[in-house]
Amino acid sequence: MKKVAVIGSGTMGNGIAHVFAQNGFAVSLIDISEEALQRAVGTIAKNLDRIIAKGNLTEEQKERTLENITTYTNLQQGVQDADLVVEAATENADLKLKIFRDLSSFTKPEAILASNTSSISITKIAAVTDRPNRVIGMHFMNPVPVMKLVEVIRGYSTSDEVANQVVALSKQLGKVPAEANDYPGFVANRILMPMINEAIYTLFEGVAGVEEIDTIMKLGMAHPMGPLQLADFIGLDVCLSILNVLHEGFGNPKYAPCPLLVNMVQAGHKGIKSGQGFYSWSHGTKELVVADRFKKH
């Protein structure tokens, strides 16, 4: 496996492209926006500079990594020679299904088709392709260059051969693969999202403030980041979307998103990406400043 195509150049897409390119793969990074692609390459270069500053990479290795990345705005051109395609587009089922339908006709028959989805059914995605046995989930964690985990999700029809290849490939990238079966939320988000939702309910019901909730979880449960800060980091719109998938998939009221979360997303307060969530991010991400709405007066 030498050639990898990554679809989507946002936070996850550029991180995935970075990791493959740094490990010697020829990477096609694909997005409909040329501007987004240039921004992504700039982000990868900056992240490589950080690794150089820590003494873990040379300038020459940085140049080689960037040379391994070719950008495309045309999906067909970007994926036609790929041995593996990793889709990292927006967490929207209709969009992903359209991409995978197109991949059936644009890629070579032996190509493995992977999705970085954090909650959408791999079985459902696989069903729209001409090769459900070669479709799999590769759920990387953010920030991709730093986080070790890859949640490898087998769809209902995913073959053992493909699952074994993806597990071996994840190890080749210096990651730790953990296999899961295809049920709503897989493992990571089935456990994480109810915790985040419960933290939001705890705030909503006035049990404690933003800072107190996050402090208790950080110091009491040894979490590196409190659940409300993490929700801002993930994106409150993404949290809401995953909770809706869990709620719909299991039909269990325990997964129903907190009304406060729904209101915040509708108001455009989506966390870091919008500059406002449970915390205010307009000053950057180094220090935690509770959003005005949740400050104690």
PDB file of N, CA and C in Angstrom, residues 199-287:
ATOM      1  N   ALA A 199     -22.793  16.221  31.534  1.00  0.00           N
ATOM      2  CA  ALA A 199     -22.127  17.427  32.051  1.00  0.00           C
ATOM      3  C   ALA A 199     -22.944  18.669  31.676  1.00  0.00           C
ATOM      4  N   ILE A 200     -23.499  18.676  30.449  1.00  0.00           N
ATOM      5  CA  ILE A 200     -24.313  19.819  30.006  1.00  0.00           C
ATOM      6  C   ILE A 200     -25.613  19.880  30.812  1.00  0.00           C
ATOM      7  N   TYR A 201     -26.221  18.718  31.070  1.00  0.00           N
ATOM      8  CA  TYR A 201     -27.425  18.672  31.920  1.00  0.00           C
ATOM      9  C   TYR A 201     -27.110  19.190  33.331  1.00  0.00           C
ATOM     10  N   THR A 202     -25.920  18.841  33.840  1.00  0.00           N
ATOM     11  CA  THR A 202     -25.519  19.262  35.192  1.00  0.00           C
ATOM     12  C   THR A 202     -25.430  20.789  35.267  1.00  0.00           C
ATOM     13  N   LEU A 203     -24.950  21.401  34.181  1.00  0.00           N
ATOM     14  CA  LEU A 203     -24.899  22.865  34.082  1.00  0.00           C
ATOM     15  C   LEU A 203     -26.316  23.427  33.918  1.00  0.00           C
ATOM     16  N   PHE A 204     -27.082  22.825  33.010  1.00  0.00           N
ATOM     17  CA  PHE A 204     -28.448  23.248  32.667  1.00  0.00           C
ATOM     18  C   PHE A 204     -29.353  23.255  33.910  1.00  0.00           C
ATOM     19  N   GLU A 205     -29.165  22.263  34.775  1.00  0.00           N
ATOM     20  CA  GLU A 205     -30.010  22.128  35.969  1.00  0.00           C
ATOM     21  C   GLU A 205     -29.474  22.903  37.168  1.00  0.00           C
ATOM     22  N   GLY A 206     -28.362  23.633  36.960  1.00  0.00           N
ATOM     23  CA  GLY A 206     -27.844  24.503  38.011  1.00  0.00           C
ATOM     24  C   GLY A 206     -27.132  23.786  39.138  1.00  0.00           C
ATOM     25  N   VAL A 207     -26.677  22.564  38.886  1.00  0.00           N
ATOM     26  CA  VAL A 207     -25.969  21.805  39.933  1.00  0.00           C
ATOM     27  C   VAL A 207     -24.608  22.445  40.212  1.00  0.00           C
ATOM     28  N   ALA A 208     -23.941  22.903  39.159  1.00  0.00           N
ATOM     29  CA  ALA A 208     -22.628  23.547  39.306  1.00  0.00           C
ATOM     30  C   ALA A 208     -22.340  24.362  38.053  1.00  0.00           C
ATOM     31  N   GLY A 209     -21.320  25.226  38.140  1.00  0.00           N
ATOM     32  CA  GLY A 209     -20.928  26.062  37.009  1.00  0.00           C
ATOM     33  C   GLY A 209     -19.969  25.350  36.071  1.00  0.00           C
ATOM     34  N   VAL A 210     -19.681  25.984  34.944  1.00  0.00           N
ATOM     35  CA  VAL A 210     -18.800  25.428  33.912  1.00  0.00           C
ATOM     36  C   VAL A 210     -17.445  25.025  34.501  1.00  0.00           C
ATOM     37  N   GLU A 211     -16.838  25.991  35.204  1.00  0.00           N
ATOM     38  CA  GLU A 211     -15.487  25.770  35.740  1.00  0.00           C
ATOM     39  C   GLU A 211     -15.483  24.643  36.774  1.00  0.00           C
ATOM     40  N   GLU A 212     -16.505  24.620  37.622  1.00  0.00           N
ATOM     41  CA  GLU A 212     -16.575  23.606  38.685  1.00  0.00           C
ATOM     42  C   GLU A 212     -16.745  22.198  38.085  1.00  0.00           C
ATOM     43  N   ILE A 213     -17.634  22.078  37.104  1.00  0.00           N
ATOM     44  CA  ILE A 213     -17.868  20.764  36.472  1.00  0.00           C
ATOM     45  C   ILE A 213     -16.569  20.242  35.862  1.00  0.00           C
ATOM     46  N   ASP A 214     -15.880  21.109  35.106  1.00  0.00           N
ATOM     47  CA  ASP A 214     -14.644  20.671  34.447  1.00  0.00           C
ATOM     48  C   ASP A 214     -13.535  20.390  35.462  1.00  0.00           C
ATOM     49  N   THR A 215     -13.451  21.190  36.513  1.00  0.00           N
ATOM     50  CA  THR A 215     -12.422  20.971  37.541  1.00  0.00           C
ATOM     51  C   THR A 215     -12.634  19.629  38.244  1.00  0.00           C
ATOM     52  N   ILE A 216     -13.880  19.323  38.571  1.00  0.00           N
ATOM     53  CA  ILE A 216     -14.183  18.051  39.255  1.00  0.00           C
ATOM     54  C   ILE A 216     -13.790  16.857  38.385  1.00  0.00           C
ATOM     55  N   MET A 217     -14.078  16.949  37.089  1.00  0.00           N
ATOM     56  CA  MET A 217     -13.743  15.827  36.204  1.00  0.00           C
ATOM     57  C   MET A 217     -12.237  15.729  35.944  1.00  0.00           C
ATOM     58  N   LYS A 218     -11.563  16.886  35.883  1.00  0.00           N
ATOM     59  CA  LYS A 218     -10.108  16.869  35.649  1.00  0.00           C
ATOM     60  C   LYS A 218      -9.363  16.351  36.878  1.00  0.00           C
ATOM     61  N   LEU A 219      -9.677  16.923  38.048  1.00  0.00           N
ATOM     62  CA  LEU A 219      -8.920  16.568  39.253  1.00  0.00           C
ATOM     63  C   LEU A 219      -9.434  15.299  39.931  1.00  0.00           C
ATOM     64  N   GLY A 220     -10.734  15.048  39.802  1.00  0.00           N
ATOM     65  CA  GLY A 220     -11.308  13.874  40.467  1.00  0.00           C
ATOM     66  C   GLY A 220     -11.215  12.605  39.637  1.00  0.00           C
ATOM     67  N   MET A 221     -11.298  12.756  38.310  1.00  0.00           N
ATOM     68  CA  MET A 221     -11.314  11.563  37.435  1.00  0.00           C
ATOM     69  C   MET A 221     -10.076  11.471  36.544  1.00  0.00           C
ATOM     70  N   ALA A 222      -9.110  12.373  36.764  1.00  0.00           N
ATOM     71  CA  ALA A 222      -7.847  12.371  36.003  1.00  0.00           C
ATOM     72  C   ALA A 222      -8.058  12.542  34.499  1.00  0.00           C
ATOM     73  N   HIS A 223      -9.101  13.296  34.115  1.00  0.00           N
ATOM     74  CA  HIS A 223      -9.293  13.606  32.700  1.00  0.00           C
ATOM     75  C   HIS A 223      -8.390  14.789  32.341  1.00  0.00           C
ATOM     76  N   PRO A 224      -7.666  14.720  31.221  1.00  0.00           N
ATOM     77  CA  PRO A 224      -6.777  15.842  30.873  1.00  0.00           C
ATOM     78  C   PRO A 224      -7.547  17.120  30.551  1.00  0.00           C
ATOM     79  N   MET A 225      -8.809  16.979  30.176  1.00  0.00           N
ATOM     80  CA  MET A 225      -9.644  18.123  29.790  1.00  0.00           C
ATOM     81  C   MET A 225     -11.046  17.869  30.322  1.00  0.00           C
ATOM     82  N   GLY A 226     -11.695  18.885  30.869  1.00  0.00           N
ATOM     83  CA  GLY A 226     -13.064  18.704  31.366  1.00  0.00           C
ATOM     84  C   GLY A 226     -14.030  18.455  30.212  1.00  0.00           C
ATOM     85  N   PRO A 227     -15.203  17.839  30.484  1.00  0.00           N
ATOM     86  CA  PRO A 227     -16.141  17.492  29.413  1.00  0.00           C
ATOM     87  C   PRO A 227     -16.701  18.702  28.657  1.00  0.00           C
ATOM     88  N   LEU A 228     -16.876  19.847  29.339  1.00  0.00           N
ATOM     89  CA  LEU A 228     -17.429  21.026  28.656  1.00  0.00           C
ATOM     90  C   LEU A 228     -16.359  21.662  27.750  1.00  0.00           C
ATOM     91  N   GLN A 229     -15.122  21.688  28.240  1.00  0.00           N
ATOM     92  CA  GLN A 229     -14.021  22.172  27.399  1.00  0.00           C
ATOM     93  C   GLN A 229     -13.849  21.249  26.191  1.00  0.00           C
ATOM     94  N   LEU A 230     -13.924  19.949  26.421  1.00  0.00           N
ATOM     95  CA  LEU A 230     -13.787  18.970  25.338  1.00  0.00           C
ATOM     96  C   LEU A 230     -14.913  19.134  24.316  1.00  0.00           C
ATOM     97  N   ALA A 231     -16.128  19.380  24.792  1.00  0.00           N
ATOM     98  CA  ALA A 231     -17.262  19.600  23.881  1.00  0.00           C
ATOM     99  C   ALA A 231     -17.002  20.803  22.973  1.00  0.00           C
ATOM    100  N   ASP A 232     -16.481  21.885  23.564  1.00  0.00           N
ATOM    101  CA  ASP A 232     -16.123  23.072  22.766  1.00  0.00           C
ATOM    102  C   ASP A 232     -15.063  22.724  21.730  1.00  0.00           C
ATOM    103  N   PHE A 233     -14.121  21.885  22.136  1.00  0.00           N
ATOM    104  CA  PHE A 233     -13.012  21.499  21.269  1.00  0.00           C
ATOM    105  C   PHE A 233     -13.518  20.650  20.104  1.00  0.00           C
ATOM    106  N   ILE A 234     -14.402  19.681  20.384  1.00  0.00           N
ATOM    107  CA  ILE A 234     -14.973  18.805  19.348  1.00  0.00           C
ATOM    108  C   ILE A 234     -15.871  19.610  18.410  1.00  0.00           C
ATOM    109  N   GLY A 235     -16.617  20.546  18.973  1.00  0.00           N
ATOM    110  CA  GLY A 235     -17.638  21.289  18.225  1.00  0.00           C
ATOM    111  C   GLY A 235     -19.000  20.872  18.754  1.00  0.00           C
ATOM    112  N   LEU A 236     -19.763  21.830  19.281  1.00  0.00           N
ATOM    113  CA  LEU A 236     -21.056  21.476  19.884  1.00  0.00           C
ATOM    114  C   LEU A 236     -22.025  20.947  18.836  1.00  0.00           C
ATOM    115  N   ASP A 237     -21.886  21.411  17.593  1.00  0.00           N
ATOM    116  CA  ASP A 237     -22.733  20.899  16.510  1.00  0.00           C
ATOM    117  C   ASP A 237     -22.435  19.428  16.238  1.00  0.00           C
ATOM    118  N   VAL A 238     -21.144  19.055  16.327  1.00  0.00           N
ATOM    119  CA  VAL A 238     -20.752  17.648  16.120  1.00  0.00           C
ATOM    120  C   VAL A 238     -21.275  16.791  17.272  1.00  0.00           C
ATOM    121  N   CYS A 239     -21.153  17.296  18.511  1.00  0.00           N
ATOM    122  CA  CYS A 239     -21.686  16.564  19.680  1.00  0.00           C
ATOM    123  C   CYS A 239     -23.186  16.321  19.516  1.00  0.00           C
ATOM    124  N   LEU A 240     -23.907  17.361  19.089  1.00  0.00           N
ATOM    125  CA  LEU A 240     -25.360  17.245  18.903  1.00  0.00           C
ATOM    126  C   LEU A 240     -25.683  16.207  17.826  1.00  0.00           C
ATOM    127  N   SER A 241     -24.949  16.257  16.735  1.00  0.00           N
ATOM    128  CA  SER A 241     -25.176  15.326  15.631  1.00  0.00           C
ATOM    129  C   SER A 241     -24.950  13.875  16.086  1.00  0.00           C
ATOM    130  N   ILE A 242     -23.896  13.631  16.868  1.00  0.00           N
ATOM    131  CA  ILE A 242     -23.603  12.269  17.336  1.00  0.00           C
ATOM    132  C   ILE A 242     -24.671  11.797  18.331  1.00  0.00           C
ATOM    133  N   LEU A 243     -25.092  12.694  19.233  1.00  0.00           N
ATOM    134  CA  LEU A 243     -26.153  12.328  20.184  1.00  0.00           C
ATOM    135  C   LEU A 243     -27.451  11.985  19.447  1.00  0.00           C
ATOM    136  N   ASN A 244     -27.747  12.714  18.385  1.00  0.00           N
ATOM    137  CA  ASN A 244     -28.938  12.404  17.587  1.00  0.00           C
ATOM    138  C   ASN A 244     -28.834  11.020  16.942  1.00  0.00           C
ATOM    139  N   VAL A 245     -27.623  10.673  16.467  1.00  0.00           N
ATOM    140  CA  VAL A 245     -27.395   9.338  15.880  1.00  0.00           C
ATOM    141  C   VAL A 245     -27.621   8.259  16.948  1.00  0.00           C
ATOM    142  N   LEU A 246     -27.088   8.486  18.145  1.00  0.00           N
ATOM    143  CA  LEU A 246     -27.262   7.518  19.254  1.00  0.00           C
ATOM    144  C   LEU A 246     -28.735   7.388  19.642  1.00  0.00           C
ATOM    145  N   HIS A 247     -29.403   8.533  19.762  1.00  0.00           N
ATOM    146  CA  HIS A 247     -30.813   8.559  20.178  1.00  0.00           C
ATOM    147  C   HIS A 247     -31.688   7.827  19.161  1.00  0.00           C
ATOM    148  N   GLU A 248     -31.430   8.128  17.883  1.00  0.00           N
ATOM    149  CA  GLU A 248     -32.212   7.502  16.802  1.00  0.00           C
ATOM    150  C   GLU A 248     -31.858   6.019  16.675  1.00  0.00           C
ATOM    151  N   GLY A 249     -30.567   5.707  16.790  1.00  0.00           N
ATOM    152  CA  GLY A 249     -30.103   4.329  16.572  1.00  0.00           C
ATOM    153  C   GLY A 249     -30.562   3.358  17.652  1.00  0.00           C
ATOM    154  N   PHE A 250     -30.601   3.817  18.915  1.00  0.00           N
ATOM    155  CA  PHE A 250     -30.987   2.928  20.015  1.00  0.00           C
ATOM    156  C   PHE A 250     -32.426   3.153  20.477  1.00  0.00           C
ATOM    157  N   GLY A 251     -33.001   4.311  20.115  1.00  0.00           N
ATOM    158  CA  GLY A 251     -34.365   4.624  20.560  1.00  0.00           C
ATOM    159  C   GLY A 251     -34.464   4.721  22.070  1.00  0.00           C
ATOM    160  N   ASN A 252     -33.359   5.078  22.724  1.00  0.00           N
ATOM    161  CA  ASN A 252     -33.335   5.126  24.189  1.00  0.00           C
ATOM    162  C   ASN A 252     -33.265   6.586  24.638  1.00  0.00           C
ATOM    163  N   PRO A 253     -34.204   7.028  25.503  1.00  0.00           N
ATOM    164  CA  PRO A 253     -34.233   8.439  25.907  1.00  0.00           C
ATOM    165  C   PRO A 253     -32.967   8.905  26.626  1.00  0.00           C
ATOM    166  N   LYS A 254     -32.144   7.970  27.118  1.00  0.00           N
ATOM    167  CA  LYS A 254     -30.928   8.394  27.835  1.00  0.00           C
ATOM    168  C   LYS A 254     -29.946   9.115  26.903  1.00  0.00           C
ATOM    169  N   TYR A 255     -30.108   8.929  25.582  1.00  0.00           N
ATOM    170  CA  TYR A 255     -29.209   9.593  24.631  1.00  0.00           C
ATOM    171  C   TYR A 255     -29.772  10.921  24.107  1.00  0.00           C
ATOM    172  N   ALA A 256     -30.962  11.305  24.572  1.00  0.00           N
ATOM    173  CA  ALA A 256     -31.578  12.553  24.071  1.00  0.00           C
ATOM    174  C   ALA A 256     -30.701  13.751  24.418  1.00  0.00           C
ATOM    175  N   PRO A 257     -30.348  14.594  23.433  1.00  0.00           N
ATOM    176  CA  PRO A 257     -29.465  15.730  23.721  1.00  0.00           C
ATOM    177  C   PRO A 257     -30.117  16.737  24.663  1.00  0.00           C
ATOM    178  N   CYS A 258     -29.323  17.303  25.554  1.00  0.00           N
ATOM    179  CA  CYS A 258     -29.801  18.304  26.495  1.00  0.00           C
ATOM    180  C   CYS A 258     -30.340  19.520  25.742  1.00  0.00           C
ATOM    181  N   PRO A 259     -31.497  20.074  26.147  1.00  0.00           N
ATOM    182  CA  PRO A 259     -32.050  21.255  25.463  1.00  0.00           C
ATOM    183  C   PRO A 259     -31.068  22.433  25.406  1.00  0.00           C
ATOM    184  N   LEU A 260     -30.213  22.574  26.421  1.00  0.00           N
ATOM    185  CA  LEU A 260     -29.222  23.657  26.402  1.00  0.00           C
ATOM    186  C   LEU A 260     -28.270  23.491  25.222  1.00  0.00           C
ATOM    187  N   LEU A 261     -27.836  22.255  24.956  1.00  0.00           N
ATOM    188  CA  LEU A 261     -26.956  21.987  23.815  1.00  0.00           C
ATOM    189  C   LEU A 261     -27.656  22.344  22.505  1.00  0.00           C
ATOM    190  N   VAL A 262     -28.911  21.937  22.378  1.00  0.00           N
ATOM    191  CA  VAL A 262     -29.679  22.230  21.159  1.00  0.00           C
ATOM    192  C   VAL A 262     -29.767  23.745  20.947  1.00  0.00           C
ATOM    193  N   ASN A 263     -30.110  24.485  22.019  1.00  0.00           N
ATOM    194  CA  ASN A 263     -30.218  25.950  21.914  1.00  0.00           C
ATOM    195  C   ASN A 263     -28.901  26.601  21.531  1.00  0.00           C
ATOM    196  N   MET A 264     -27.802  26.140  22.126  1.00  0.00           N
ATOM    197  CA  MET A 264     -26.493  26.729  21.829  1.00  0.00           C
ATOM    198  C   MET A 264     -26.117  26.541  20.360  1.00  0.00           C
ATOM    199  N   VAL A 265     -26.373  25.345  19.840  1.00  0.00           N
ATOM    200  CA  VAL A 265     -26.058  25.079  18.423  1.00  0.00           C
ATOM    201  C   VAL A 265     -26.940  25.931  17.516  1.00  0.00           C
ATOM    202  N   GLN A 266     -28.233  26.021  17.855  1.00  0.00           N
ATOM    203  CA  GLN A 266     -29.147  26.845  17.045  1.00  0.00           C
ATOM    204  C   GLN A 266     -28.746  28.318  17.066  1.00  0.00           C
ATOM    205  N   ALA A 267     -28.149  28.753  18.183  1.00  0.00           N
ATOM    206  CA  ALA A 267     -27.716  30.157  18.306  1.00  0.00           C
ATOM    207  C   ALA A 267     -26.355  30.400  17.645  1.00  0.00           C
ATOM    208  N   GLY A 268     -25.751  29.312  17.128  1.00  0.00           N
ATOM    209  CA  GLY A 268     -24.452  29.453  16.458  1.00  0.00           C
ATOM    210  C   GLY A 268     -23.260  29.402  17.400  1.00  0.00           C
ATOM    211  N   HIS A 269     -23.499  29.039  18.675  1.00  0.00           N
ATOM    212  CA  HIS A 269     -22.398  28.925  19.645  1.00  0.00           C
ATOM    213  C   HIS A 269     -21.903  27.480  19.615  1.00  0.00           C
ATOM    214  N   LYS A 270     -20.880  27.239  18.798  1.00  0.00           N
ATOM    215  CA  LYS A 270     -20.458  25.856  18.527  1.00  0.00           C
ATOM    216  C   LYS A 270     -19.119  25.496  19.160  1.00  0.00           C
ATOM    217  N   GLY A 271     -18.594  26.371  20.031  1.00  0.00           N
ATOM    218  CA  GLY A 271     -17.305  26.082  20.653  1.00  0.00           C
ATOM    219  C   GLY A 271     -16.175  26.827  19.973  1.00  0.00           C
ATOM    220  N   ILE A 272     -15.001  26.221  19.950  1.00  0.00           N
ATOM    221  CA  ILE A 272     -13.803  26.880  19.413  1.00  0.00           C
ATOM    222  C   ILE A 272     -14.032  27.401  18.004  1.00  0.00           C
ATOM    223  N   LYS A 273     -14.683  26.590  17.160  1.00  0.00           N
ATOM    224  CA  LYS A 273     -14.830  26.964  15.738  1.00  0.00           C
ATOM    225  C   LYS A 273     -15.619  28.258  15.544  1.00  0.00           C
ATOM    226  N   SER A 274     -16.512  28.599  16.495  1.00  0.00           N
ATOM    227  CA  SER A 274     -17.300  29.844  16.361  1.00  0.00           C
ATOM    228  C   SER A 274     -16.801  30.927  17.327  1.00  0.00           C
ATOM    229  N   GLY A 275     -15.818  30.556  18.165  1.00  0.00           N
ATOM    230  CA  GLY A 275     -15.273  31.523  19.128  1.00  0.00           C
ATOM    231  C   GLY A 275     -16.038  31.593  20.436  1.00  0.00           C
ATOM    232  N   GLN A 276     -17.142  30.833  20.525  1.00  0.00           N
ATOM    233  CA  GLN A 276     -18.014  30.924  21.705  1.00  0.00           C
ATOM    234  C   GLN A 276     -18.705  29.581  21.944  1.00  0.00           C
ATOM    235  N   GLY A 277     -18.644  29.109  23.179  1.00  0.00           N
ATOM    236  CA  GLY A 277     -19.346  27.883  23.560  1.00  0.00           C
ATOM    237  C   GLY A 277     -19.577  27.966  25.057  1.00  0.00           C
ATOM    238  N   PHE A 278     -19.123  26.962  25.785  1.00  0.00           N
ATOM    239  CA  PHE A 278     -19.160  27.056  27.251  1.00  0.00           C
ATOM    240  C   PHE A 278     -18.071  28.017  27.729  1.00  0.00           C
ATOM    241  N   TYR A 279     -17.047  28.140  26.905  1.00  0.00           N
ATOM    242  CA  TYR A 279     -15.971  29.102  27.151  1.00  0.00           C
ATOM    243  C   TYR A 279     -15.934  30.102  25.999  1.00  0.00           C
ATOM    244  N   SER A 280     -15.275  31.225  26.237  1.00  0.00           N
ATOM    245  CA  SER A 280     -15.046  32.202  25.178  1.00  0.00           C
ATOM    246  C   SER A 280     -13.656  31.946  24.600  1.00  0.00           C
ATOM    247  N   TRP A 281     -13.574  31.814  23.275  1.00  0.00           N
ATOM    248  CA  TRP A 281     -12.306  31.453  22.621  1.00  0.00           C
ATOM    249  C   TRP A 281     -11.767  32.575  21.749  1.00  0.00           C
ATOM    250  N   SER A 282     -12.354  33.754  21.845  1.00  0.00           N
ATOM    251  CA  SER A 282     -11.958  34.845  20.953  1.00  0.00           C
ATOM    252  C   SER A 282     -10.507  35.282  21.179  1.00  0.00           C
ATOM    253  N   HIS A 283      -9.970  34.975  22.373  1.00  0.00           N
ATOM    254  CA  HIS A 283      -8.596  35.368  22.722  1.00  0.00           C
ATOM    255  C   HIS A 283      -7.588  34.263  22.396  1.00  0.00           C
ATOM    256  N   GLY A 284      -8.052  33.128  21.855  1.00  0.00           N
ATOM    257  CA  GLY A 284      -7.164  31.982  21.598  1.00  0.00           C
ATOM    258  C   GLY A 284      -7.521  30.825  22.516  1.00  0.00           C
ATOM    259  N   THR A 285      -6.711  29.775  22.475  1.00  0.00           N
ATOM    260  CA  THR A 285      -7.076  28.559  23.214  1.00  0.00           C
ATOM    261  C   THR A 285      -6.149  28.254  24.386  1.00  0.00           C
ATOM    262  N   LYS A 286      -5.256  29.163  24.709  1.00  0.00           N
ATOM    263  CA  LYS A 286      -4.271  28.877  25.765  1.00  0.00           C
ATOM    264  C   LYS A 286      -4.872  28.947  27.171  1.00  0.00           C
ATOM    265  N   GLU A 287      -5.718  29.968  27.423  1.00  0.00           N
ATOM    266  CA  GLU A 287      -6.298  30.056  28.773  1.00  0.00           C
ATOM    267  C   GLU A 287      -7.810  29.887  28.700  1.00  0.00           C
TER     268      GLU A 287
END
